[in-house]
Structures are given as structure tokens and as C-alpha cells.
Amino acid sequence: MGRGDGIVVLTGAGVSAESGLGTFRDRGGLWTRHDLAEVATPAGFAADPARVHAFYNARRANAAAAAPNAAHLALARLQAAGALIVTQNVDDLHERAGARKVVHMHGRLTGALCASCGARWDAPAVMAVGDACPVCGGGPCRPDIVWFGEVPRHMDRIDAALSVCALFVAIGTSGTVYPAAGFVQEAAAAGARTLEINLERSGGRFDRVIEGPATRVVPDWVAEILGR
Ligand code: OAD
């Protein structure tokens, strides 16, 4: 048994903020500058696929240029000690910090998805209207991102982990998007303790809150758990 066993960590955009990737709802956040309905819904993609590809191509380039920060590195140590990382983030900074088996409930910028046959493959740096699916030859091909109105991925696995965890920790997420926003109640109802780590408390019902920037407070908290 590692010291991370029984811990489920949910991360959000706040974990990657200090790597230079924007959050969604903070001042200057992505959803203050872009219309969510245009770039993050199936209807938006149907109406203007070129606009949607341009949005995700830019985000993919930003993520590729960013480096994991001290919070990602600390969470990779916790994962190696047995914790499960569930992320709403579509960047791959947890993996590039060394974390394994990260559950990407909102999909991945590094993935592509065929809207016709459901095939998934590694996305090229730039996706474009007219790309052909490598499996069925058709399309349209889209980023492997869960859009509003779509069902998040790996929910059975996440629900199973929440039902048996001893500690649930939400890090850098505003708790506004369901189902992730409901994980704290789900874990608490199953008997887990709950902790929020955020720049400022979200207002969710957690047993304990640690406030501060992720790069400072997450490594301290992980050291507390791992005993060093
Ligand atoms: P939000 O932008 O809603 O919230 C970011 C959270 O991070 C806020 O609570 C901030 O206080 C916190 N934060 C900002 N900087 C931080 C720092 N340096 N250290 C610690 N915390 C910090 O982002 P999410 O909650 O991740 O979904 O958003 C959830 C989902 O909404 C996203 O996955 C995305 C979006 O629409 C889809 O696109 C499907």
C-alpha cells in the first residue's frame, strides 16, 4: 500500500494556470474572450468547423509550448504512491510531469476523434476541415474534446473510485461544471473526507480548504501526505 492509496484528486484549469495556460472563468479567462457556444458545442462545430479547429489548434500549440509546474510534479509523486488523478484539463501536463493513468474526463488536445465512426488517434499539431479519418476515410474529424451537451468520459471508472476513496481532493477548479462539480458530494456521501486546494475557496462543501497558488500549496500538501 502506498501513502497515496485511497486518494482521488480532481484537477482543473487552476493547476495549469502557472504554466501559462489560461483558466476559463477567471478575469481574462477563455470563456470571457470566446463564445462557449461557438467553440465548445457540437452545434458550434457544425456551424463553423474552421473556427473550432482554429481555437483548438491554438490551444494545442499553447499546451505544447508550456511546461509542467511544481504542482504537476508533486501530483505525479502522489500518483506514483497510489493516488488516482482525474482531470478536467485537456492539456497533457500531468503526463509530462510523469503521472500515469491520468483520467481525462473532458478529453485531450493531443487526440482526434472521427465524428462518423468514433475512431480515436493522435491529433496532428494542426487539424483542418476536410481531414479524413484514418480508419473509415470519412469524417468530419474533430478534436477529442468533450463539448457542452456531451457526456464526459470514463464516468464509470470515476464513480467507482469515488465510492471507495478515503480522501477526495479538488485542486484548481471552480466547481461550476457538472458532473465534476458533484464529485465532492458523491465522495462525502460514500464516507470520504474532502479537501479543496484553490487560489481562493470556490464555496463548495469541503471539510478542509487550503488557499494559495497551486505551485506553492500543492507540493507542501503532497509532502504532508507522503511524509517528507
Ligand atoms: P475555471 O476557470 O472555471 O476555474 C479555475 C479555478 O482555478 C478557479 O476556481 C480559480 O480560483 C482557480 N485558480 C486559478 N489560478 C490558480 C492557481 N494558480 N492555483 C490554484 N488555483 C487557481 O476552470 P475549471 O474549473 O477547470 O470544460 O473549469 C471546468 C471546465 O469548464 C473545464 O474543464 C472546461 C470548462 O468549460 C470543457 O471545456 C468541457
PDB file of C-alpha atoms and ligand atoms in Angstrom:
ATOM      1  CA  MET A   1       0.000   0.000   0.000  1.00  0.00           C
ATOM      2  CA  GLY A   2       1.349   3.441  -0.936  1.00  0.00           C
ATOM      3  CA  ARG A   3       0.535   6.539   1.056  1.00  0.00           C
ATOM      4  CA  GLY A   4      -1.492   7.814  -1.886  1.00  0.00           C
ATOM      5  CA  ASP A   5      -3.834   4.800  -1.924  1.00  0.00           C
ATOM      6  CA  GLY A   6      -7.435   5.793  -1.375  1.00  0.00           C
ATOM      7  CA  ILE A   7      -6.897   9.344  -2.628  1.00  0.00           C
ATOM      8  CA  VAL A   8      -8.790  10.677  -5.655  1.00  0.00           C
ATOM      9  CA  VAL A   9      -7.530  14.022  -6.963  1.00  0.00           C
ATOM     10  CA  LEU A  10      -9.678  16.094  -9.337  1.00  0.00           C
ATOM     11  CA  THR A  11      -7.785  18.856 -11.130  1.00  0.00           C
ATOM     12  CA  GLY A  12      -8.983  21.867 -13.084  1.00  0.00           C
ATOM     13  CA  ALA A  13      -7.536  24.752 -15.033  1.00  0.00           C
ATOM     14  CA  GLY A  14      -6.011  26.332 -11.895  1.00  0.00           C
ATOM     15  CA  VAL A  15      -3.364  23.595 -11.803  1.00  0.00           C
ATOM     16  CA  SER A  16      -2.076  24.631 -15.226  1.00  0.00           C
ATOM     17  CA  ALA A  17      -2.536  28.400 -14.746  1.00  0.00           C
ATOM     18  CA  GLU A  18       1.025  28.939 -13.525  1.00  0.00           C
ATOM     19  CA  SER A  19       2.301  27.037 -16.568  1.00  0.00           C
ATOM     20  CA  GLY A  20       0.843  29.898 -18.592  1.00  0.00           C
ATOM     21  CA  LEU A  21      -2.341  28.170 -19.756  1.00  0.00           C
ATOM     22  CA  GLY A  22      -5.430  30.286 -19.201  1.00  0.00           C
ATOM     23  CA  THR A  23      -8.309  29.298 -16.966  1.00  0.00           C
ATOM     24  CA  PHE A  24     -11.911  29.611 -18.166  1.00  0.00           C
ATOM     25  CA  ARG A  25     -13.807  31.790 -15.735  1.00  0.00           C
ATOM     26  CA  ASP A  26     -11.200  33.970 -14.018  1.00  0.00           C
ATOM     27  CA  ARG A  27     -10.726  37.546 -15.210  1.00  0.00           C
ATOM     28  CA  GLY A  28      -9.378  37.325 -18.784  1.00  0.00           C
ATOM     29  CA  GLY A  29     -10.293  33.613 -18.895  1.00  0.00           C
ATOM     30  CA  LEU A  30     -11.068  31.752 -22.115  1.00  0.00           C
ATOM     31  CA  TRP A  31     -14.848  31.970 -21.671  1.00  0.00           C
ATOM     32  CA  THR A  32     -14.625  35.734 -21.216  1.00  0.00           C
ATOM     33  CA  ARG A  33     -12.889  36.049 -24.612  1.00  0.00           C
ATOM     34  CA  HIS A  34     -14.573  33.293 -26.633  1.00  0.00           C
ATOM     35  CA  ASP A  35     -18.209  32.335 -27.017  1.00  0.00           C
ATOM     36  CA  LEU A  36     -18.541  28.912 -25.427  1.00  0.00           C
ATOM     37  CA  ALA A  37     -21.493  28.034 -27.698  1.00  0.00           C
ATOM     38  CA  GLU A  38     -19.397  28.722 -30.804  1.00  0.00           C
ATOM     39  CA  VAL A  39     -16.260  26.767 -29.901  1.00  0.00           C
ATOM     40  CA  ALA A  40     -17.295  24.168 -27.320  1.00  0.00           C
ATOM     41  CA  THR A  41     -20.553  22.624 -28.507  1.00  0.00           C
ATOM     42  CA  PRO A  42     -21.440  20.144 -31.287  1.00  0.00           C
ATOM     43  CA  ALA A  43     -23.720  22.821 -32.804  1.00  0.00           C
ATOM     44  CA  GLY A  44     -20.831  25.312 -32.888  1.00  0.00           C
ATOM     45  CA  PHE A  45     -18.669  22.779 -34.709  1.00  0.00           C
ATOM     46  CA  ALA A  46     -21.431  22.022 -37.219  1.00  0.00           C
ATOM     47  CA  ALA A  47     -21.948  25.743 -37.877  1.00  0.00           C
ATOM     48  CA  ASP A  48     -18.290  26.720 -38.300  1.00  0.00           C
ATOM     49  CA  PRO A  49     -15.773  23.854 -38.085  1.00  0.00           C
ATOM     50  CA  ALA A  50     -12.881  26.063 -39.250  1.00  0.00           C
ATOM     51  CA  ARG A  51     -13.418  28.414 -36.299  1.00  0.00           C
ATOM     52  CA  VAL A  52     -13.488  25.487 -33.876  1.00  0.00           C
ATOM     53  CA  HIS A  53     -10.327  23.922 -35.348  1.00  0.00           C
ATOM     54  CA  ALA A  54      -8.541  27.283 -35.134  1.00  0.00           C
ATOM     55  CA  PHE A  55      -9.496  27.590 -31.448  1.00  0.00           C
ATOM     56  CA  TYR A  56      -8.212  24.112 -30.530  1.00  0.00           C
ATOM     57  CA  ASN A  57      -5.159  24.337 -32.812  1.00  0.00           C
ATOM     58  CA  ALA A  58      -4.128  27.431 -30.845  1.00  0.00           C
ATOM     59  CA  ARG A  59      -4.795  25.746 -27.511  1.00  0.00           C
ATOM     60  CA  ARG A  60      -2.850  22.650 -28.644  1.00  0.00           C
ATOM     61  CA  ALA A  61       0.116  24.852 -29.587  1.00  0.00           C
ATOM     62  CA  ASN A  62      -0.051  26.695 -26.246  1.00  0.00           C
ATOM     63  CA  ALA A  63      -0.138  23.428 -24.320  1.00  0.00           C
ATOM     64  CA  ALA A  64       2.782  22.010 -26.306  1.00  0.00           C
ATOM     65  CA  ALA A  65       4.829  25.131 -25.548  1.00  0.00           C
ATOM     66  CA  ALA A  66       4.010  25.047 -21.832  1.00  0.00           C
ATOM     67  CA  ALA A  67       5.962  23.119 -19.210  1.00  0.00           C
ATOM     68  CA  PRO A  68       4.589  21.220 -16.214  1.00  0.00           C
ATOM     69  CA  ASN A  69       4.891  23.175 -12.973  1.00  0.00           C
ATOM     70  CA  ALA A  70       5.662  22.227  -9.379  1.00  0.00           C
ATOM     71  CA  ALA A  71       2.037  21.235  -8.734  1.00  0.00           C
ATOM     72  CA  HIS A  72       2.018  18.766 -11.652  1.00  0.00           C
ATOM     73  CA  LEU A  73       5.335  17.334 -10.453  1.00  0.00           C
ATOM     74  CA  ALA A  74       4.091  16.907  -6.872  1.00  0.00           C
ATOM     75  CA  LEU A  75       0.871  15.248  -8.073  1.00  0.00           C
ATOM     76  CA  ALA A  76       2.932  12.827 -10.185  1.00  0.00           C
ATOM     77  CA  ARG A  77       4.724  11.771  -6.969  1.00  0.00           C
ATOM     78  CA  LEU A  78       1.357  11.284  -5.280  1.00  0.00           C
ATOM     79  CA  GLN A  79       0.089   9.231  -8.224  1.00  0.00           C
ATOM     80  CA  ALA A  80       3.187   7.026  -8.072  1.00  0.00           C
ATOM     81  CA  ALA A  81       2.313   6.436  -4.402  1.00  0.00           C
ATOM     82  CA  GLY A  82      -1.146   5.159  -5.362  1.00  0.00           C
ATOM     83  CA  ALA A  83      -3.438   8.172  -5.899  1.00  0.00           C
ATOM     84  CA  LEU A  84      -5.784   8.430  -8.887  1.00  0.00           C
ATOM     85  CA  ILE A  85      -5.679  11.684 -10.874  1.00  0.00           C
ATOM     86  CA  VAL A  86      -8.897  12.668 -12.633  1.00  0.00           C
ATOM     87  CA  THR A  87      -8.553  15.843 -14.657  1.00  0.00           C
ATOM     88  CA  GLN A  88     -10.928  18.211 -16.413  1.00  0.00           C
ATOM     89  CA  ASN A  89      -7.897  19.633 -18.201  1.00  0.00           C
ATOM     90  CA  VAL A  90      -7.324  18.808 -21.845  1.00  0.00           C
ATOM     91  CA  ASP A  91      -3.587  19.544 -21.713  1.00  0.00           C
ATOM     92  CA  ASP A  92      -1.067  16.753 -21.073  1.00  0.00           C
ATOM     93  CA  LEU A  93       0.958  18.463 -18.342  1.00  0.00           C
ATOM     94  CA  HIS A  94       0.173  15.783 -15.729  1.00  0.00           C
ATOM     95  CA  GLU A  95       1.604  13.129 -18.057  1.00  0.00           C
ATOM     96  CA  ARG A  96       4.613  15.272 -18.964  1.00  0.00           C
ATOM     97  CA  ALA A  97       5.302  15.632 -15.233  1.00  0.00           C
ATOM     98  CA  GLY A  98       5.441  11.827 -15.060  1.00  0.00           C
ATOM     99  CA  ALA A  99       1.933  10.919 -13.877  1.00  0.00           C
ATOM    100  CA  ARG A 100       0.458   7.701 -15.281  1.00  0.00           C
ATOM    101  CA  LYS A 101      -3.108   6.536 -15.931  1.00  0.00           C
ATOM    102  CA  VAL A 102      -4.493  10.077 -15.736  1.00  0.00           C
ATOM    103  CA  VAL A 103      -8.256  10.018 -16.358  1.00  0.00           C
ATOM    104  CA  HIS A 104      -9.105  12.772 -18.857  1.00  0.00           C
ATOM    105  CA  MET A 105     -12.820  13.213 -18.320  1.00  0.00           C
ATOM    106  CA  HIS A 106     -13.066  16.168 -20.753  1.00  0.00           C
ATOM    107  CA  GLY A 107     -10.838  14.611 -23.444  1.00  0.00           C
ATOM    108  CA  ARG A 108      -7.380  15.572 -24.704  1.00  0.00           C
ATOM    109  CA  LEU A 109      -5.952  18.183 -27.077  1.00  0.00           C
ATOM    110  CA  THR A 110      -3.472  15.547 -28.260  1.00  0.00           C
ATOM    111  CA  GLY A 111      -6.312  13.365 -29.505  1.00  0.00           C
ATOM    112  CA  ALA A 112      -8.508  13.395 -32.605  1.00  0.00           C
ATOM    113  CA  LEU A 113     -11.927  11.776 -32.955  1.00  0.00           C
ATOM    114  CA  CYS A 114     -13.944  10.778 -36.005  1.00  0.00           C
ATOM    115  CA  ALA A 115     -17.481  12.074 -35.645  1.00  0.00           C
ATOM    116  CA  SER A 116     -18.718   9.341 -38.017  1.00  0.00           C
ATOM    117  CA  CYS A 117     -17.143   6.094 -36.819  1.00  0.00           C
ATOM    118  CA  GLY A 118     -15.865   7.076 -33.349  1.00  0.00           C
ATOM    119  CA  ALA A 119     -12.230   6.169 -34.088  1.00  0.00           C
ATOM    120  CA  ARG A 120      -9.589   7.967 -31.983  1.00  0.00           C
ATOM    121  CA  TRP A 121      -5.980   8.696 -32.942  1.00  0.00           C
ATOM    122  CA  ASP A 122      -3.153  11.106 -32.098  1.00  0.00           C
ATOM    123  CA  ALA A 123      -4.052  14.580 -33.333  1.00  0.00           C
ATOM    124  CA  PRO A 124      -1.637  16.357 -35.687  1.00  0.00           C
ATOM    125  CA  ALA A 125      -0.410  19.762 -34.499  1.00  0.00           C
ATOM    126  CA  VAL A 126      -2.893  21.400 -36.845  1.00  0.00           C
ATOM    127  CA  MET A 127      -6.298  19.893 -37.589  1.00  0.00           C
ATOM    128  CA  ALA A 128      -8.281  21.205 -40.546  1.00  0.00           C
ATOM    129  CA  VAL A 129     -11.686  20.963 -42.157  1.00  0.00           C
ATOM    130  CA  GLY A 130     -11.560  18.125 -44.694  1.00  0.00           C
ATOM    131  CA  ASP A 131      -9.127  15.923 -42.747  1.00  0.00           C
ATOM    132  CA  ALA A 132     -10.015  12.272 -43.441  1.00  0.00           C
ATOM    133  CA  CYS A 133     -10.441   9.683 -40.688  1.00  0.00           C
ATOM    134  CA  PRO A 134      -7.554   7.169 -40.865  1.00  0.00           C
ATOM    135  CA  VAL A 135      -9.969   4.331 -40.087  1.00  0.00           C
ATOM    136  CA  CYS A 136     -13.156   4.923 -42.152  1.00  0.00           C
ATOM    137  CA  GLY A 137     -11.834   7.524 -44.573  1.00  0.00           C
ATOM    138  CA  GLY A 138     -14.749   9.815 -43.734  1.00  0.00           C
ATOM    139  CA  GLY A 139     -15.347  12.439 -41.114  1.00  0.00           C
ATOM    140  CA  PRO A 140     -15.720  15.091 -40.014  1.00  0.00           C
ATOM    141  CA  CYS A 141     -12.629  14.766 -37.833  1.00  0.00           C
ATOM    142  CA  ARG A 142     -12.746  16.768 -34.616  1.00  0.00           C
ATOM    143  CA  PRO A 143     -10.602  17.345 -31.543  1.00  0.00           C
ATOM    144  CA  ASP A 144     -11.121  14.597 -28.930  1.00  0.00           C
ATOM    145  CA  ILE A 145     -12.656  17.110 -26.531  1.00  0.00           C
ATOM    146  CA  VAL A 146     -15.890  16.680 -24.589  1.00  0.00           C
ATOM    147  CA  TRP A 147     -18.130  19.593 -25.526  1.00  0.00           C
ATOM    148  CA  PHE A 148     -21.085  21.017 -23.639  1.00  0.00           C
ATOM    149  CA  GLY A 149     -24.065  18.757 -24.114  1.00  0.00           C
ATOM    150  CA  GLU A 150     -21.834  15.679 -24.420  1.00  0.00           C
ATOM    151  CA  VAL A 151     -21.209  13.059 -21.772  1.00  0.00           C
ATOM    152  CA  PRO A 152     -17.826  13.216 -20.011  1.00  0.00           C
ATOM    153  CA  ARG A 153     -15.614  10.197 -20.474  1.00  0.00           C
ATOM    154  CA  HIS A 154     -14.695   7.387 -18.055  1.00  0.00           C
ATOM    155  CA  MET A 155     -17.583   8.138 -15.683  1.00  0.00           C
ATOM    156  CA  ASP A 156     -17.993   4.511 -14.561  1.00  0.00           C
ATOM    157  CA  ARG A 157     -14.360   4.354 -13.540  1.00  0.00           C
ATOM    158  CA  ILE A 158     -14.560   7.723 -11.751  1.00  0.00           C
ATOM    159  CA  ASP A 159     -17.781   6.854  -9.890  1.00  0.00           C
ATOM    160  CA  ALA A 160     -16.251   3.549  -8.777  1.00  0.00           C
ATOM    161  CA  ALA A 161     -13.150   5.318  -7.416  1.00  0.00           C
ATOM    162  CA  LEU A 162     -15.244   7.976  -5.633  1.00  0.00           C
ATOM    163  CA  SER A 163     -17.379   5.331  -3.956  1.00  0.00           C
ATOM    164  CA  VAL A 164     -14.384   3.736  -2.214  1.00  0.00           C
ATOM    165  CA  CYS A 165     -11.935   6.612  -1.698  1.00  0.00           C
ATOM    166  CA  ALA A 166     -10.861   7.798   1.747  1.00  0.00           C
ATOM    167  CA  LEU A 167      -9.956  11.320   0.630  1.00  0.00           C
ATOM    168  CA  PHE A 168     -11.251  13.407  -2.290  1.00  0.00           C
ATOM    169  CA  VAL A 169      -9.248  16.487  -3.255  1.00  0.00           C
ATOM    170  CA  ALA A 170     -10.352  19.135  -5.783  1.00  0.00           C
ATOM    171  CA  ILE A 171      -7.484  21.326  -6.996  1.00  0.00           C
ATOM    172  CA  GLY A 172      -7.786  24.496  -9.084  1.00  0.00           C
ATOM    173  CA  THR A 173     -11.366  24.036 -10.211  1.00  0.00           C
ATOM    174  CA  SER A 174     -14.265  26.449  -9.786  1.00  0.00           C
ATOM    175  CA  GLY A 175     -16.801  23.647  -9.301  1.00  0.00           C
ATOM    176  CA  THR A 176     -19.235  25.084 -11.835  1.00  0.00           C
ATOM    177  CA  VAL A 177     -19.344  22.309 -14.445  1.00  0.00           C
ATOM    178  CA  TYR A 178     -21.196  19.062 -13.741  1.00  0.00           C
ATOM    179  CA  PRO A 179     -20.702  16.177 -13.265  1.00  0.00           C
ATOM    180  CA  ALA A 180     -17.234  17.089 -11.886  1.00  0.00           C
ATOM    181  CA  ALA A 181     -18.764  19.717  -9.581  1.00  0.00           C
ATOM    182  CA  GLY A 182     -20.794  16.963  -7.906  1.00  0.00           C
ATOM    183  CA  PHE A 183     -17.836  14.687  -7.114  1.00  0.00           C
ATOM    184  CA  VAL A 184     -17.340  16.268  -3.676  1.00  0.00           C
ATOM    185  CA  GLN A 185     -20.885  15.367  -2.575  1.00  0.00           C
ATOM    186  CA  GLU A 186     -20.562  11.926  -4.139  1.00  0.00           C
ATOM    187  CA  ALA A 187     -17.323  11.191  -2.271  1.00  0.00           C
ATOM    188  CA  ALA A 188     -18.617  12.652   1.005  1.00  0.00           C
ATOM    189  CA  ALA A 189     -21.818  10.590   0.777  1.00  0.00           C
ATOM    190  CA  ALA A 190     -19.647   7.485   0.400  1.00  0.00           C
ATOM    191  CA  GLY A 191     -17.732   8.407   3.567  1.00  0.00           C
ATOM    192  CA  ALA A 192     -14.643  10.176   2.226  1.00  0.00           C
ATOM    193  CA  ARG A 193     -13.031  13.249   3.743  1.00  0.00           C
ATOM    194  CA  THR A 194     -12.915  16.156   1.310  1.00  0.00           C
ATOM    195  CA  LEU A 195     -10.320  18.855   0.662  1.00  0.00           C
ATOM    196  CA  GLU A 196     -10.266  21.836  -1.665  1.00  0.00           C
ATOM    197  CA  ILE A 197      -6.981  23.398  -2.807  1.00  0.00           C
ATOM    198  CA  ASN A 198      -7.515  26.641  -4.712  1.00  0.00           C
ATOM    199  CA  LEU A 199      -6.243  30.169  -5.050  1.00  0.00           C
ATOM    200  CA  GLU A 200      -9.442  31.157  -3.275  1.00  0.00           C
ATOM    201  CA  ARG A 201     -12.212  28.932  -1.945  1.00  0.00           C
ATOM    202  CA  SER A 202     -14.891  28.062  -4.510  1.00  0.00           C
ATOM    203  CA  GLY A 203     -17.736  27.907  -1.996  1.00  0.00           C
ATOM    204  CA  GLY A 204     -18.194  24.160  -2.396  1.00  0.00           C
ATOM    205  CA  ARG A 205     -18.816  21.990   0.671  1.00  0.00           C
ATOM    206  CA  PHE A 206     -15.409  20.644   1.628  1.00  0.00           C
ATOM    207  CA  ASP A 207     -14.199  19.509   5.072  1.00  0.00           C
ATOM    208  CA  ARG A 208     -10.979  21.463   4.655  1.00  0.00           C
ATOM    209  CA  VAL A 209      -9.728  24.217   2.340  1.00  0.00           C
ATOM    210  CA  ILE A 210      -6.128  25.181   1.577  1.00  0.00           C
ATOM    211  CA  GLU A 211      -5.897  28.552  -0.164  1.00  0.00           C
ATOM    212  CA  GLY A 212      -2.936  29.623  -2.280  1.00  0.00           C
ATOM    213  CA  PRO A 213      -1.297  29.251  -5.685  1.00  0.00           C
ATOM    214  CA  ALA A 214      -1.053  25.619  -6.747  1.00  0.00           C
ATOM    215  CA  THR A 215       2.709  25.686  -7.300  1.00  0.00           C
ATOM    216  CA  ARG A 216       3.229  26.637  -3.664  1.00  0.00           C
ATOM    217  CA  VAL A 217       0.496  24.832  -1.752  1.00  0.00           C
ATOM    218  CA  VAL A 218       0.226  21.544  -3.693  1.00  0.00           C
ATOM    219  CA  PRO A 219       3.871  20.499  -3.125  1.00  0.00           C
ATOM    220  CA  ASP A 220       3.507  21.281   0.598  1.00  0.00           C
ATOM    221  CA  TRP A 221       0.302  19.251   0.854  1.00  0.00           C
ATOM    222  CA  VAL A 222       1.798  16.298  -1.061  1.00  0.00           C
ATOM    223  CA  ALA A 223       4.829  16.380   1.244  1.00  0.00           C
ATOM    224  CA  GLU A 224       2.420  16.289   4.201  1.00  0.00           C
ATOM    225  CA  ILE A 225       0.751  13.144   2.766  1.00  0.00           C
ATOM    226  CA  LEU A 226       3.942  11.390   1.708  1.00  0.00           C
ATOM    227  CA  GLY A 227       5.727  12.274   4.924  1.00  0.00           C
ATOM    228  CA  ARG A 228       8.660  14.141   3.539  1.00  0.00           C
TER     229      ARG A 228
HETATM  230  P1  OAD B   1     -12.354  27.541 -14.136  1.00  0.00           P
HETATM  231  O1  OAD B   1     -11.719  28.579 -14.994  1.00  0.00           O
HETATM  232  O2  OAD B   1     -13.828  27.510 -14.044  1.00  0.00           O
HETATM  233  O3  OAD B   1     -11.799  27.665 -12.647  1.00  0.00           O
HETATM  234  C1  OAD B   1     -10.406  27.767 -12.413  1.00  0.00           C
HETATM  235  C2  OAD B   1     -10.189  27.686 -10.924  1.00  0.00           C
HETATM  236  O4  OAD B   1      -8.791  27.693 -10.681  1.00  0.00           O
HETATM  237  C3  OAD B   1     -10.785  28.860 -10.127  1.00  0.00           C
HETATM  238  O5  OAD B   1     -11.507  28.335  -9.023  1.00  0.00           O
HETATM  239  C4  OAD B   1      -9.544  29.650  -9.665  1.00  0.00           C
HETATM  240  O6  OAD B   1      -9.725  30.210  -8.374  1.00  0.00           O
HETATM  241  C5  OAD B   1      -8.505  28.559  -9.615  1.00  0.00           C
HETATM  242  N1  OAD B   1      -7.121  29.044  -9.827  1.00  0.00           N
HETATM  243  C6  OAD B   1      -6.688  29.984 -10.708  1.00  0.00           C
HETATM  244  N2  OAD B   1      -5.350  30.116 -10.646  1.00  0.00           N
HETATM  245  C7  OAD B   1      -4.927  29.230  -9.695  1.00  0.00           C
HETATM  246  C8  OAD B   1      -3.646  28.900  -9.164  1.00  0.00           C
HETATM  247  N3  OAD B   1      -2.530  29.479  -9.596  1.00  0.00           N
HETATM  248  N4  OAD B   1      -3.588  27.953  -8.187  1.00  0.00           N
HETATM  249  C9  OAD B   1      -4.727  27.346  -7.744  1.00  0.00           C
HETATM  250  N5  OAD B   1      -5.945  27.619  -8.206  1.00  0.00           N
HETATM  251  C10 OAD B   1      -6.056  28.551  -9.180  1.00  0.00           C
HETATM  252  O7  OAD B   1     -11.772  26.122 -14.647  1.00  0.00           O
HETATM  253  P2  OAD B   1     -12.298  24.649 -14.369  1.00  0.00           P
HETATM  254  O8  OAD B   1     -12.953  24.536 -13.039  1.00  0.00           O
HETATM  255  O9  OAD B   1     -11.196  23.715 -14.689  1.00  0.00           O
HETATM  256  O10 OAD B   1     -14.750  22.193 -19.736  1.00  0.00           O
HETATM  257  O11 OAD B   1     -13.398  24.537 -15.496  1.00  0.00           O
HETATM  258  C11 OAD B   1     -14.132  23.344 -15.632  1.00  0.00           C
HETATM  259  C12 OAD B   1     -14.495  23.098 -17.073  1.00  0.00           C
HETATM  260  O12 OAD B   1     -15.150  24.260 -17.605  1.00  0.00           O
HETATM  261  C13 OAD B   1     -13.328  22.912 -17.998  1.00  0.00           C
HETATM  262  O13 OAD B   1     -12.825  21.590 -17.990  1.00  0.00           O
HETATM  263  C14 OAD B   1     -13.888  23.266 -19.324  1.00  0.00           C
HETATM  264  C15 OAD B   1     -14.659  24.498 -18.946  1.00  0.00           C
HETATM  265  O14 OAD B   1     -15.729  24.826 -19.725  1.00  0.00           O
HETATM  266  C16 OAD B   1     -14.927  21.923 -21.024  1.00  0.00           C
HETATM  267  O15 OAD B   1     -14.437  22.595 -21.912  1.00  0.00           O
HETATM  268  C17 OAD B   1     -15.814  20.736 -21.267  1.00  0.00           C
END
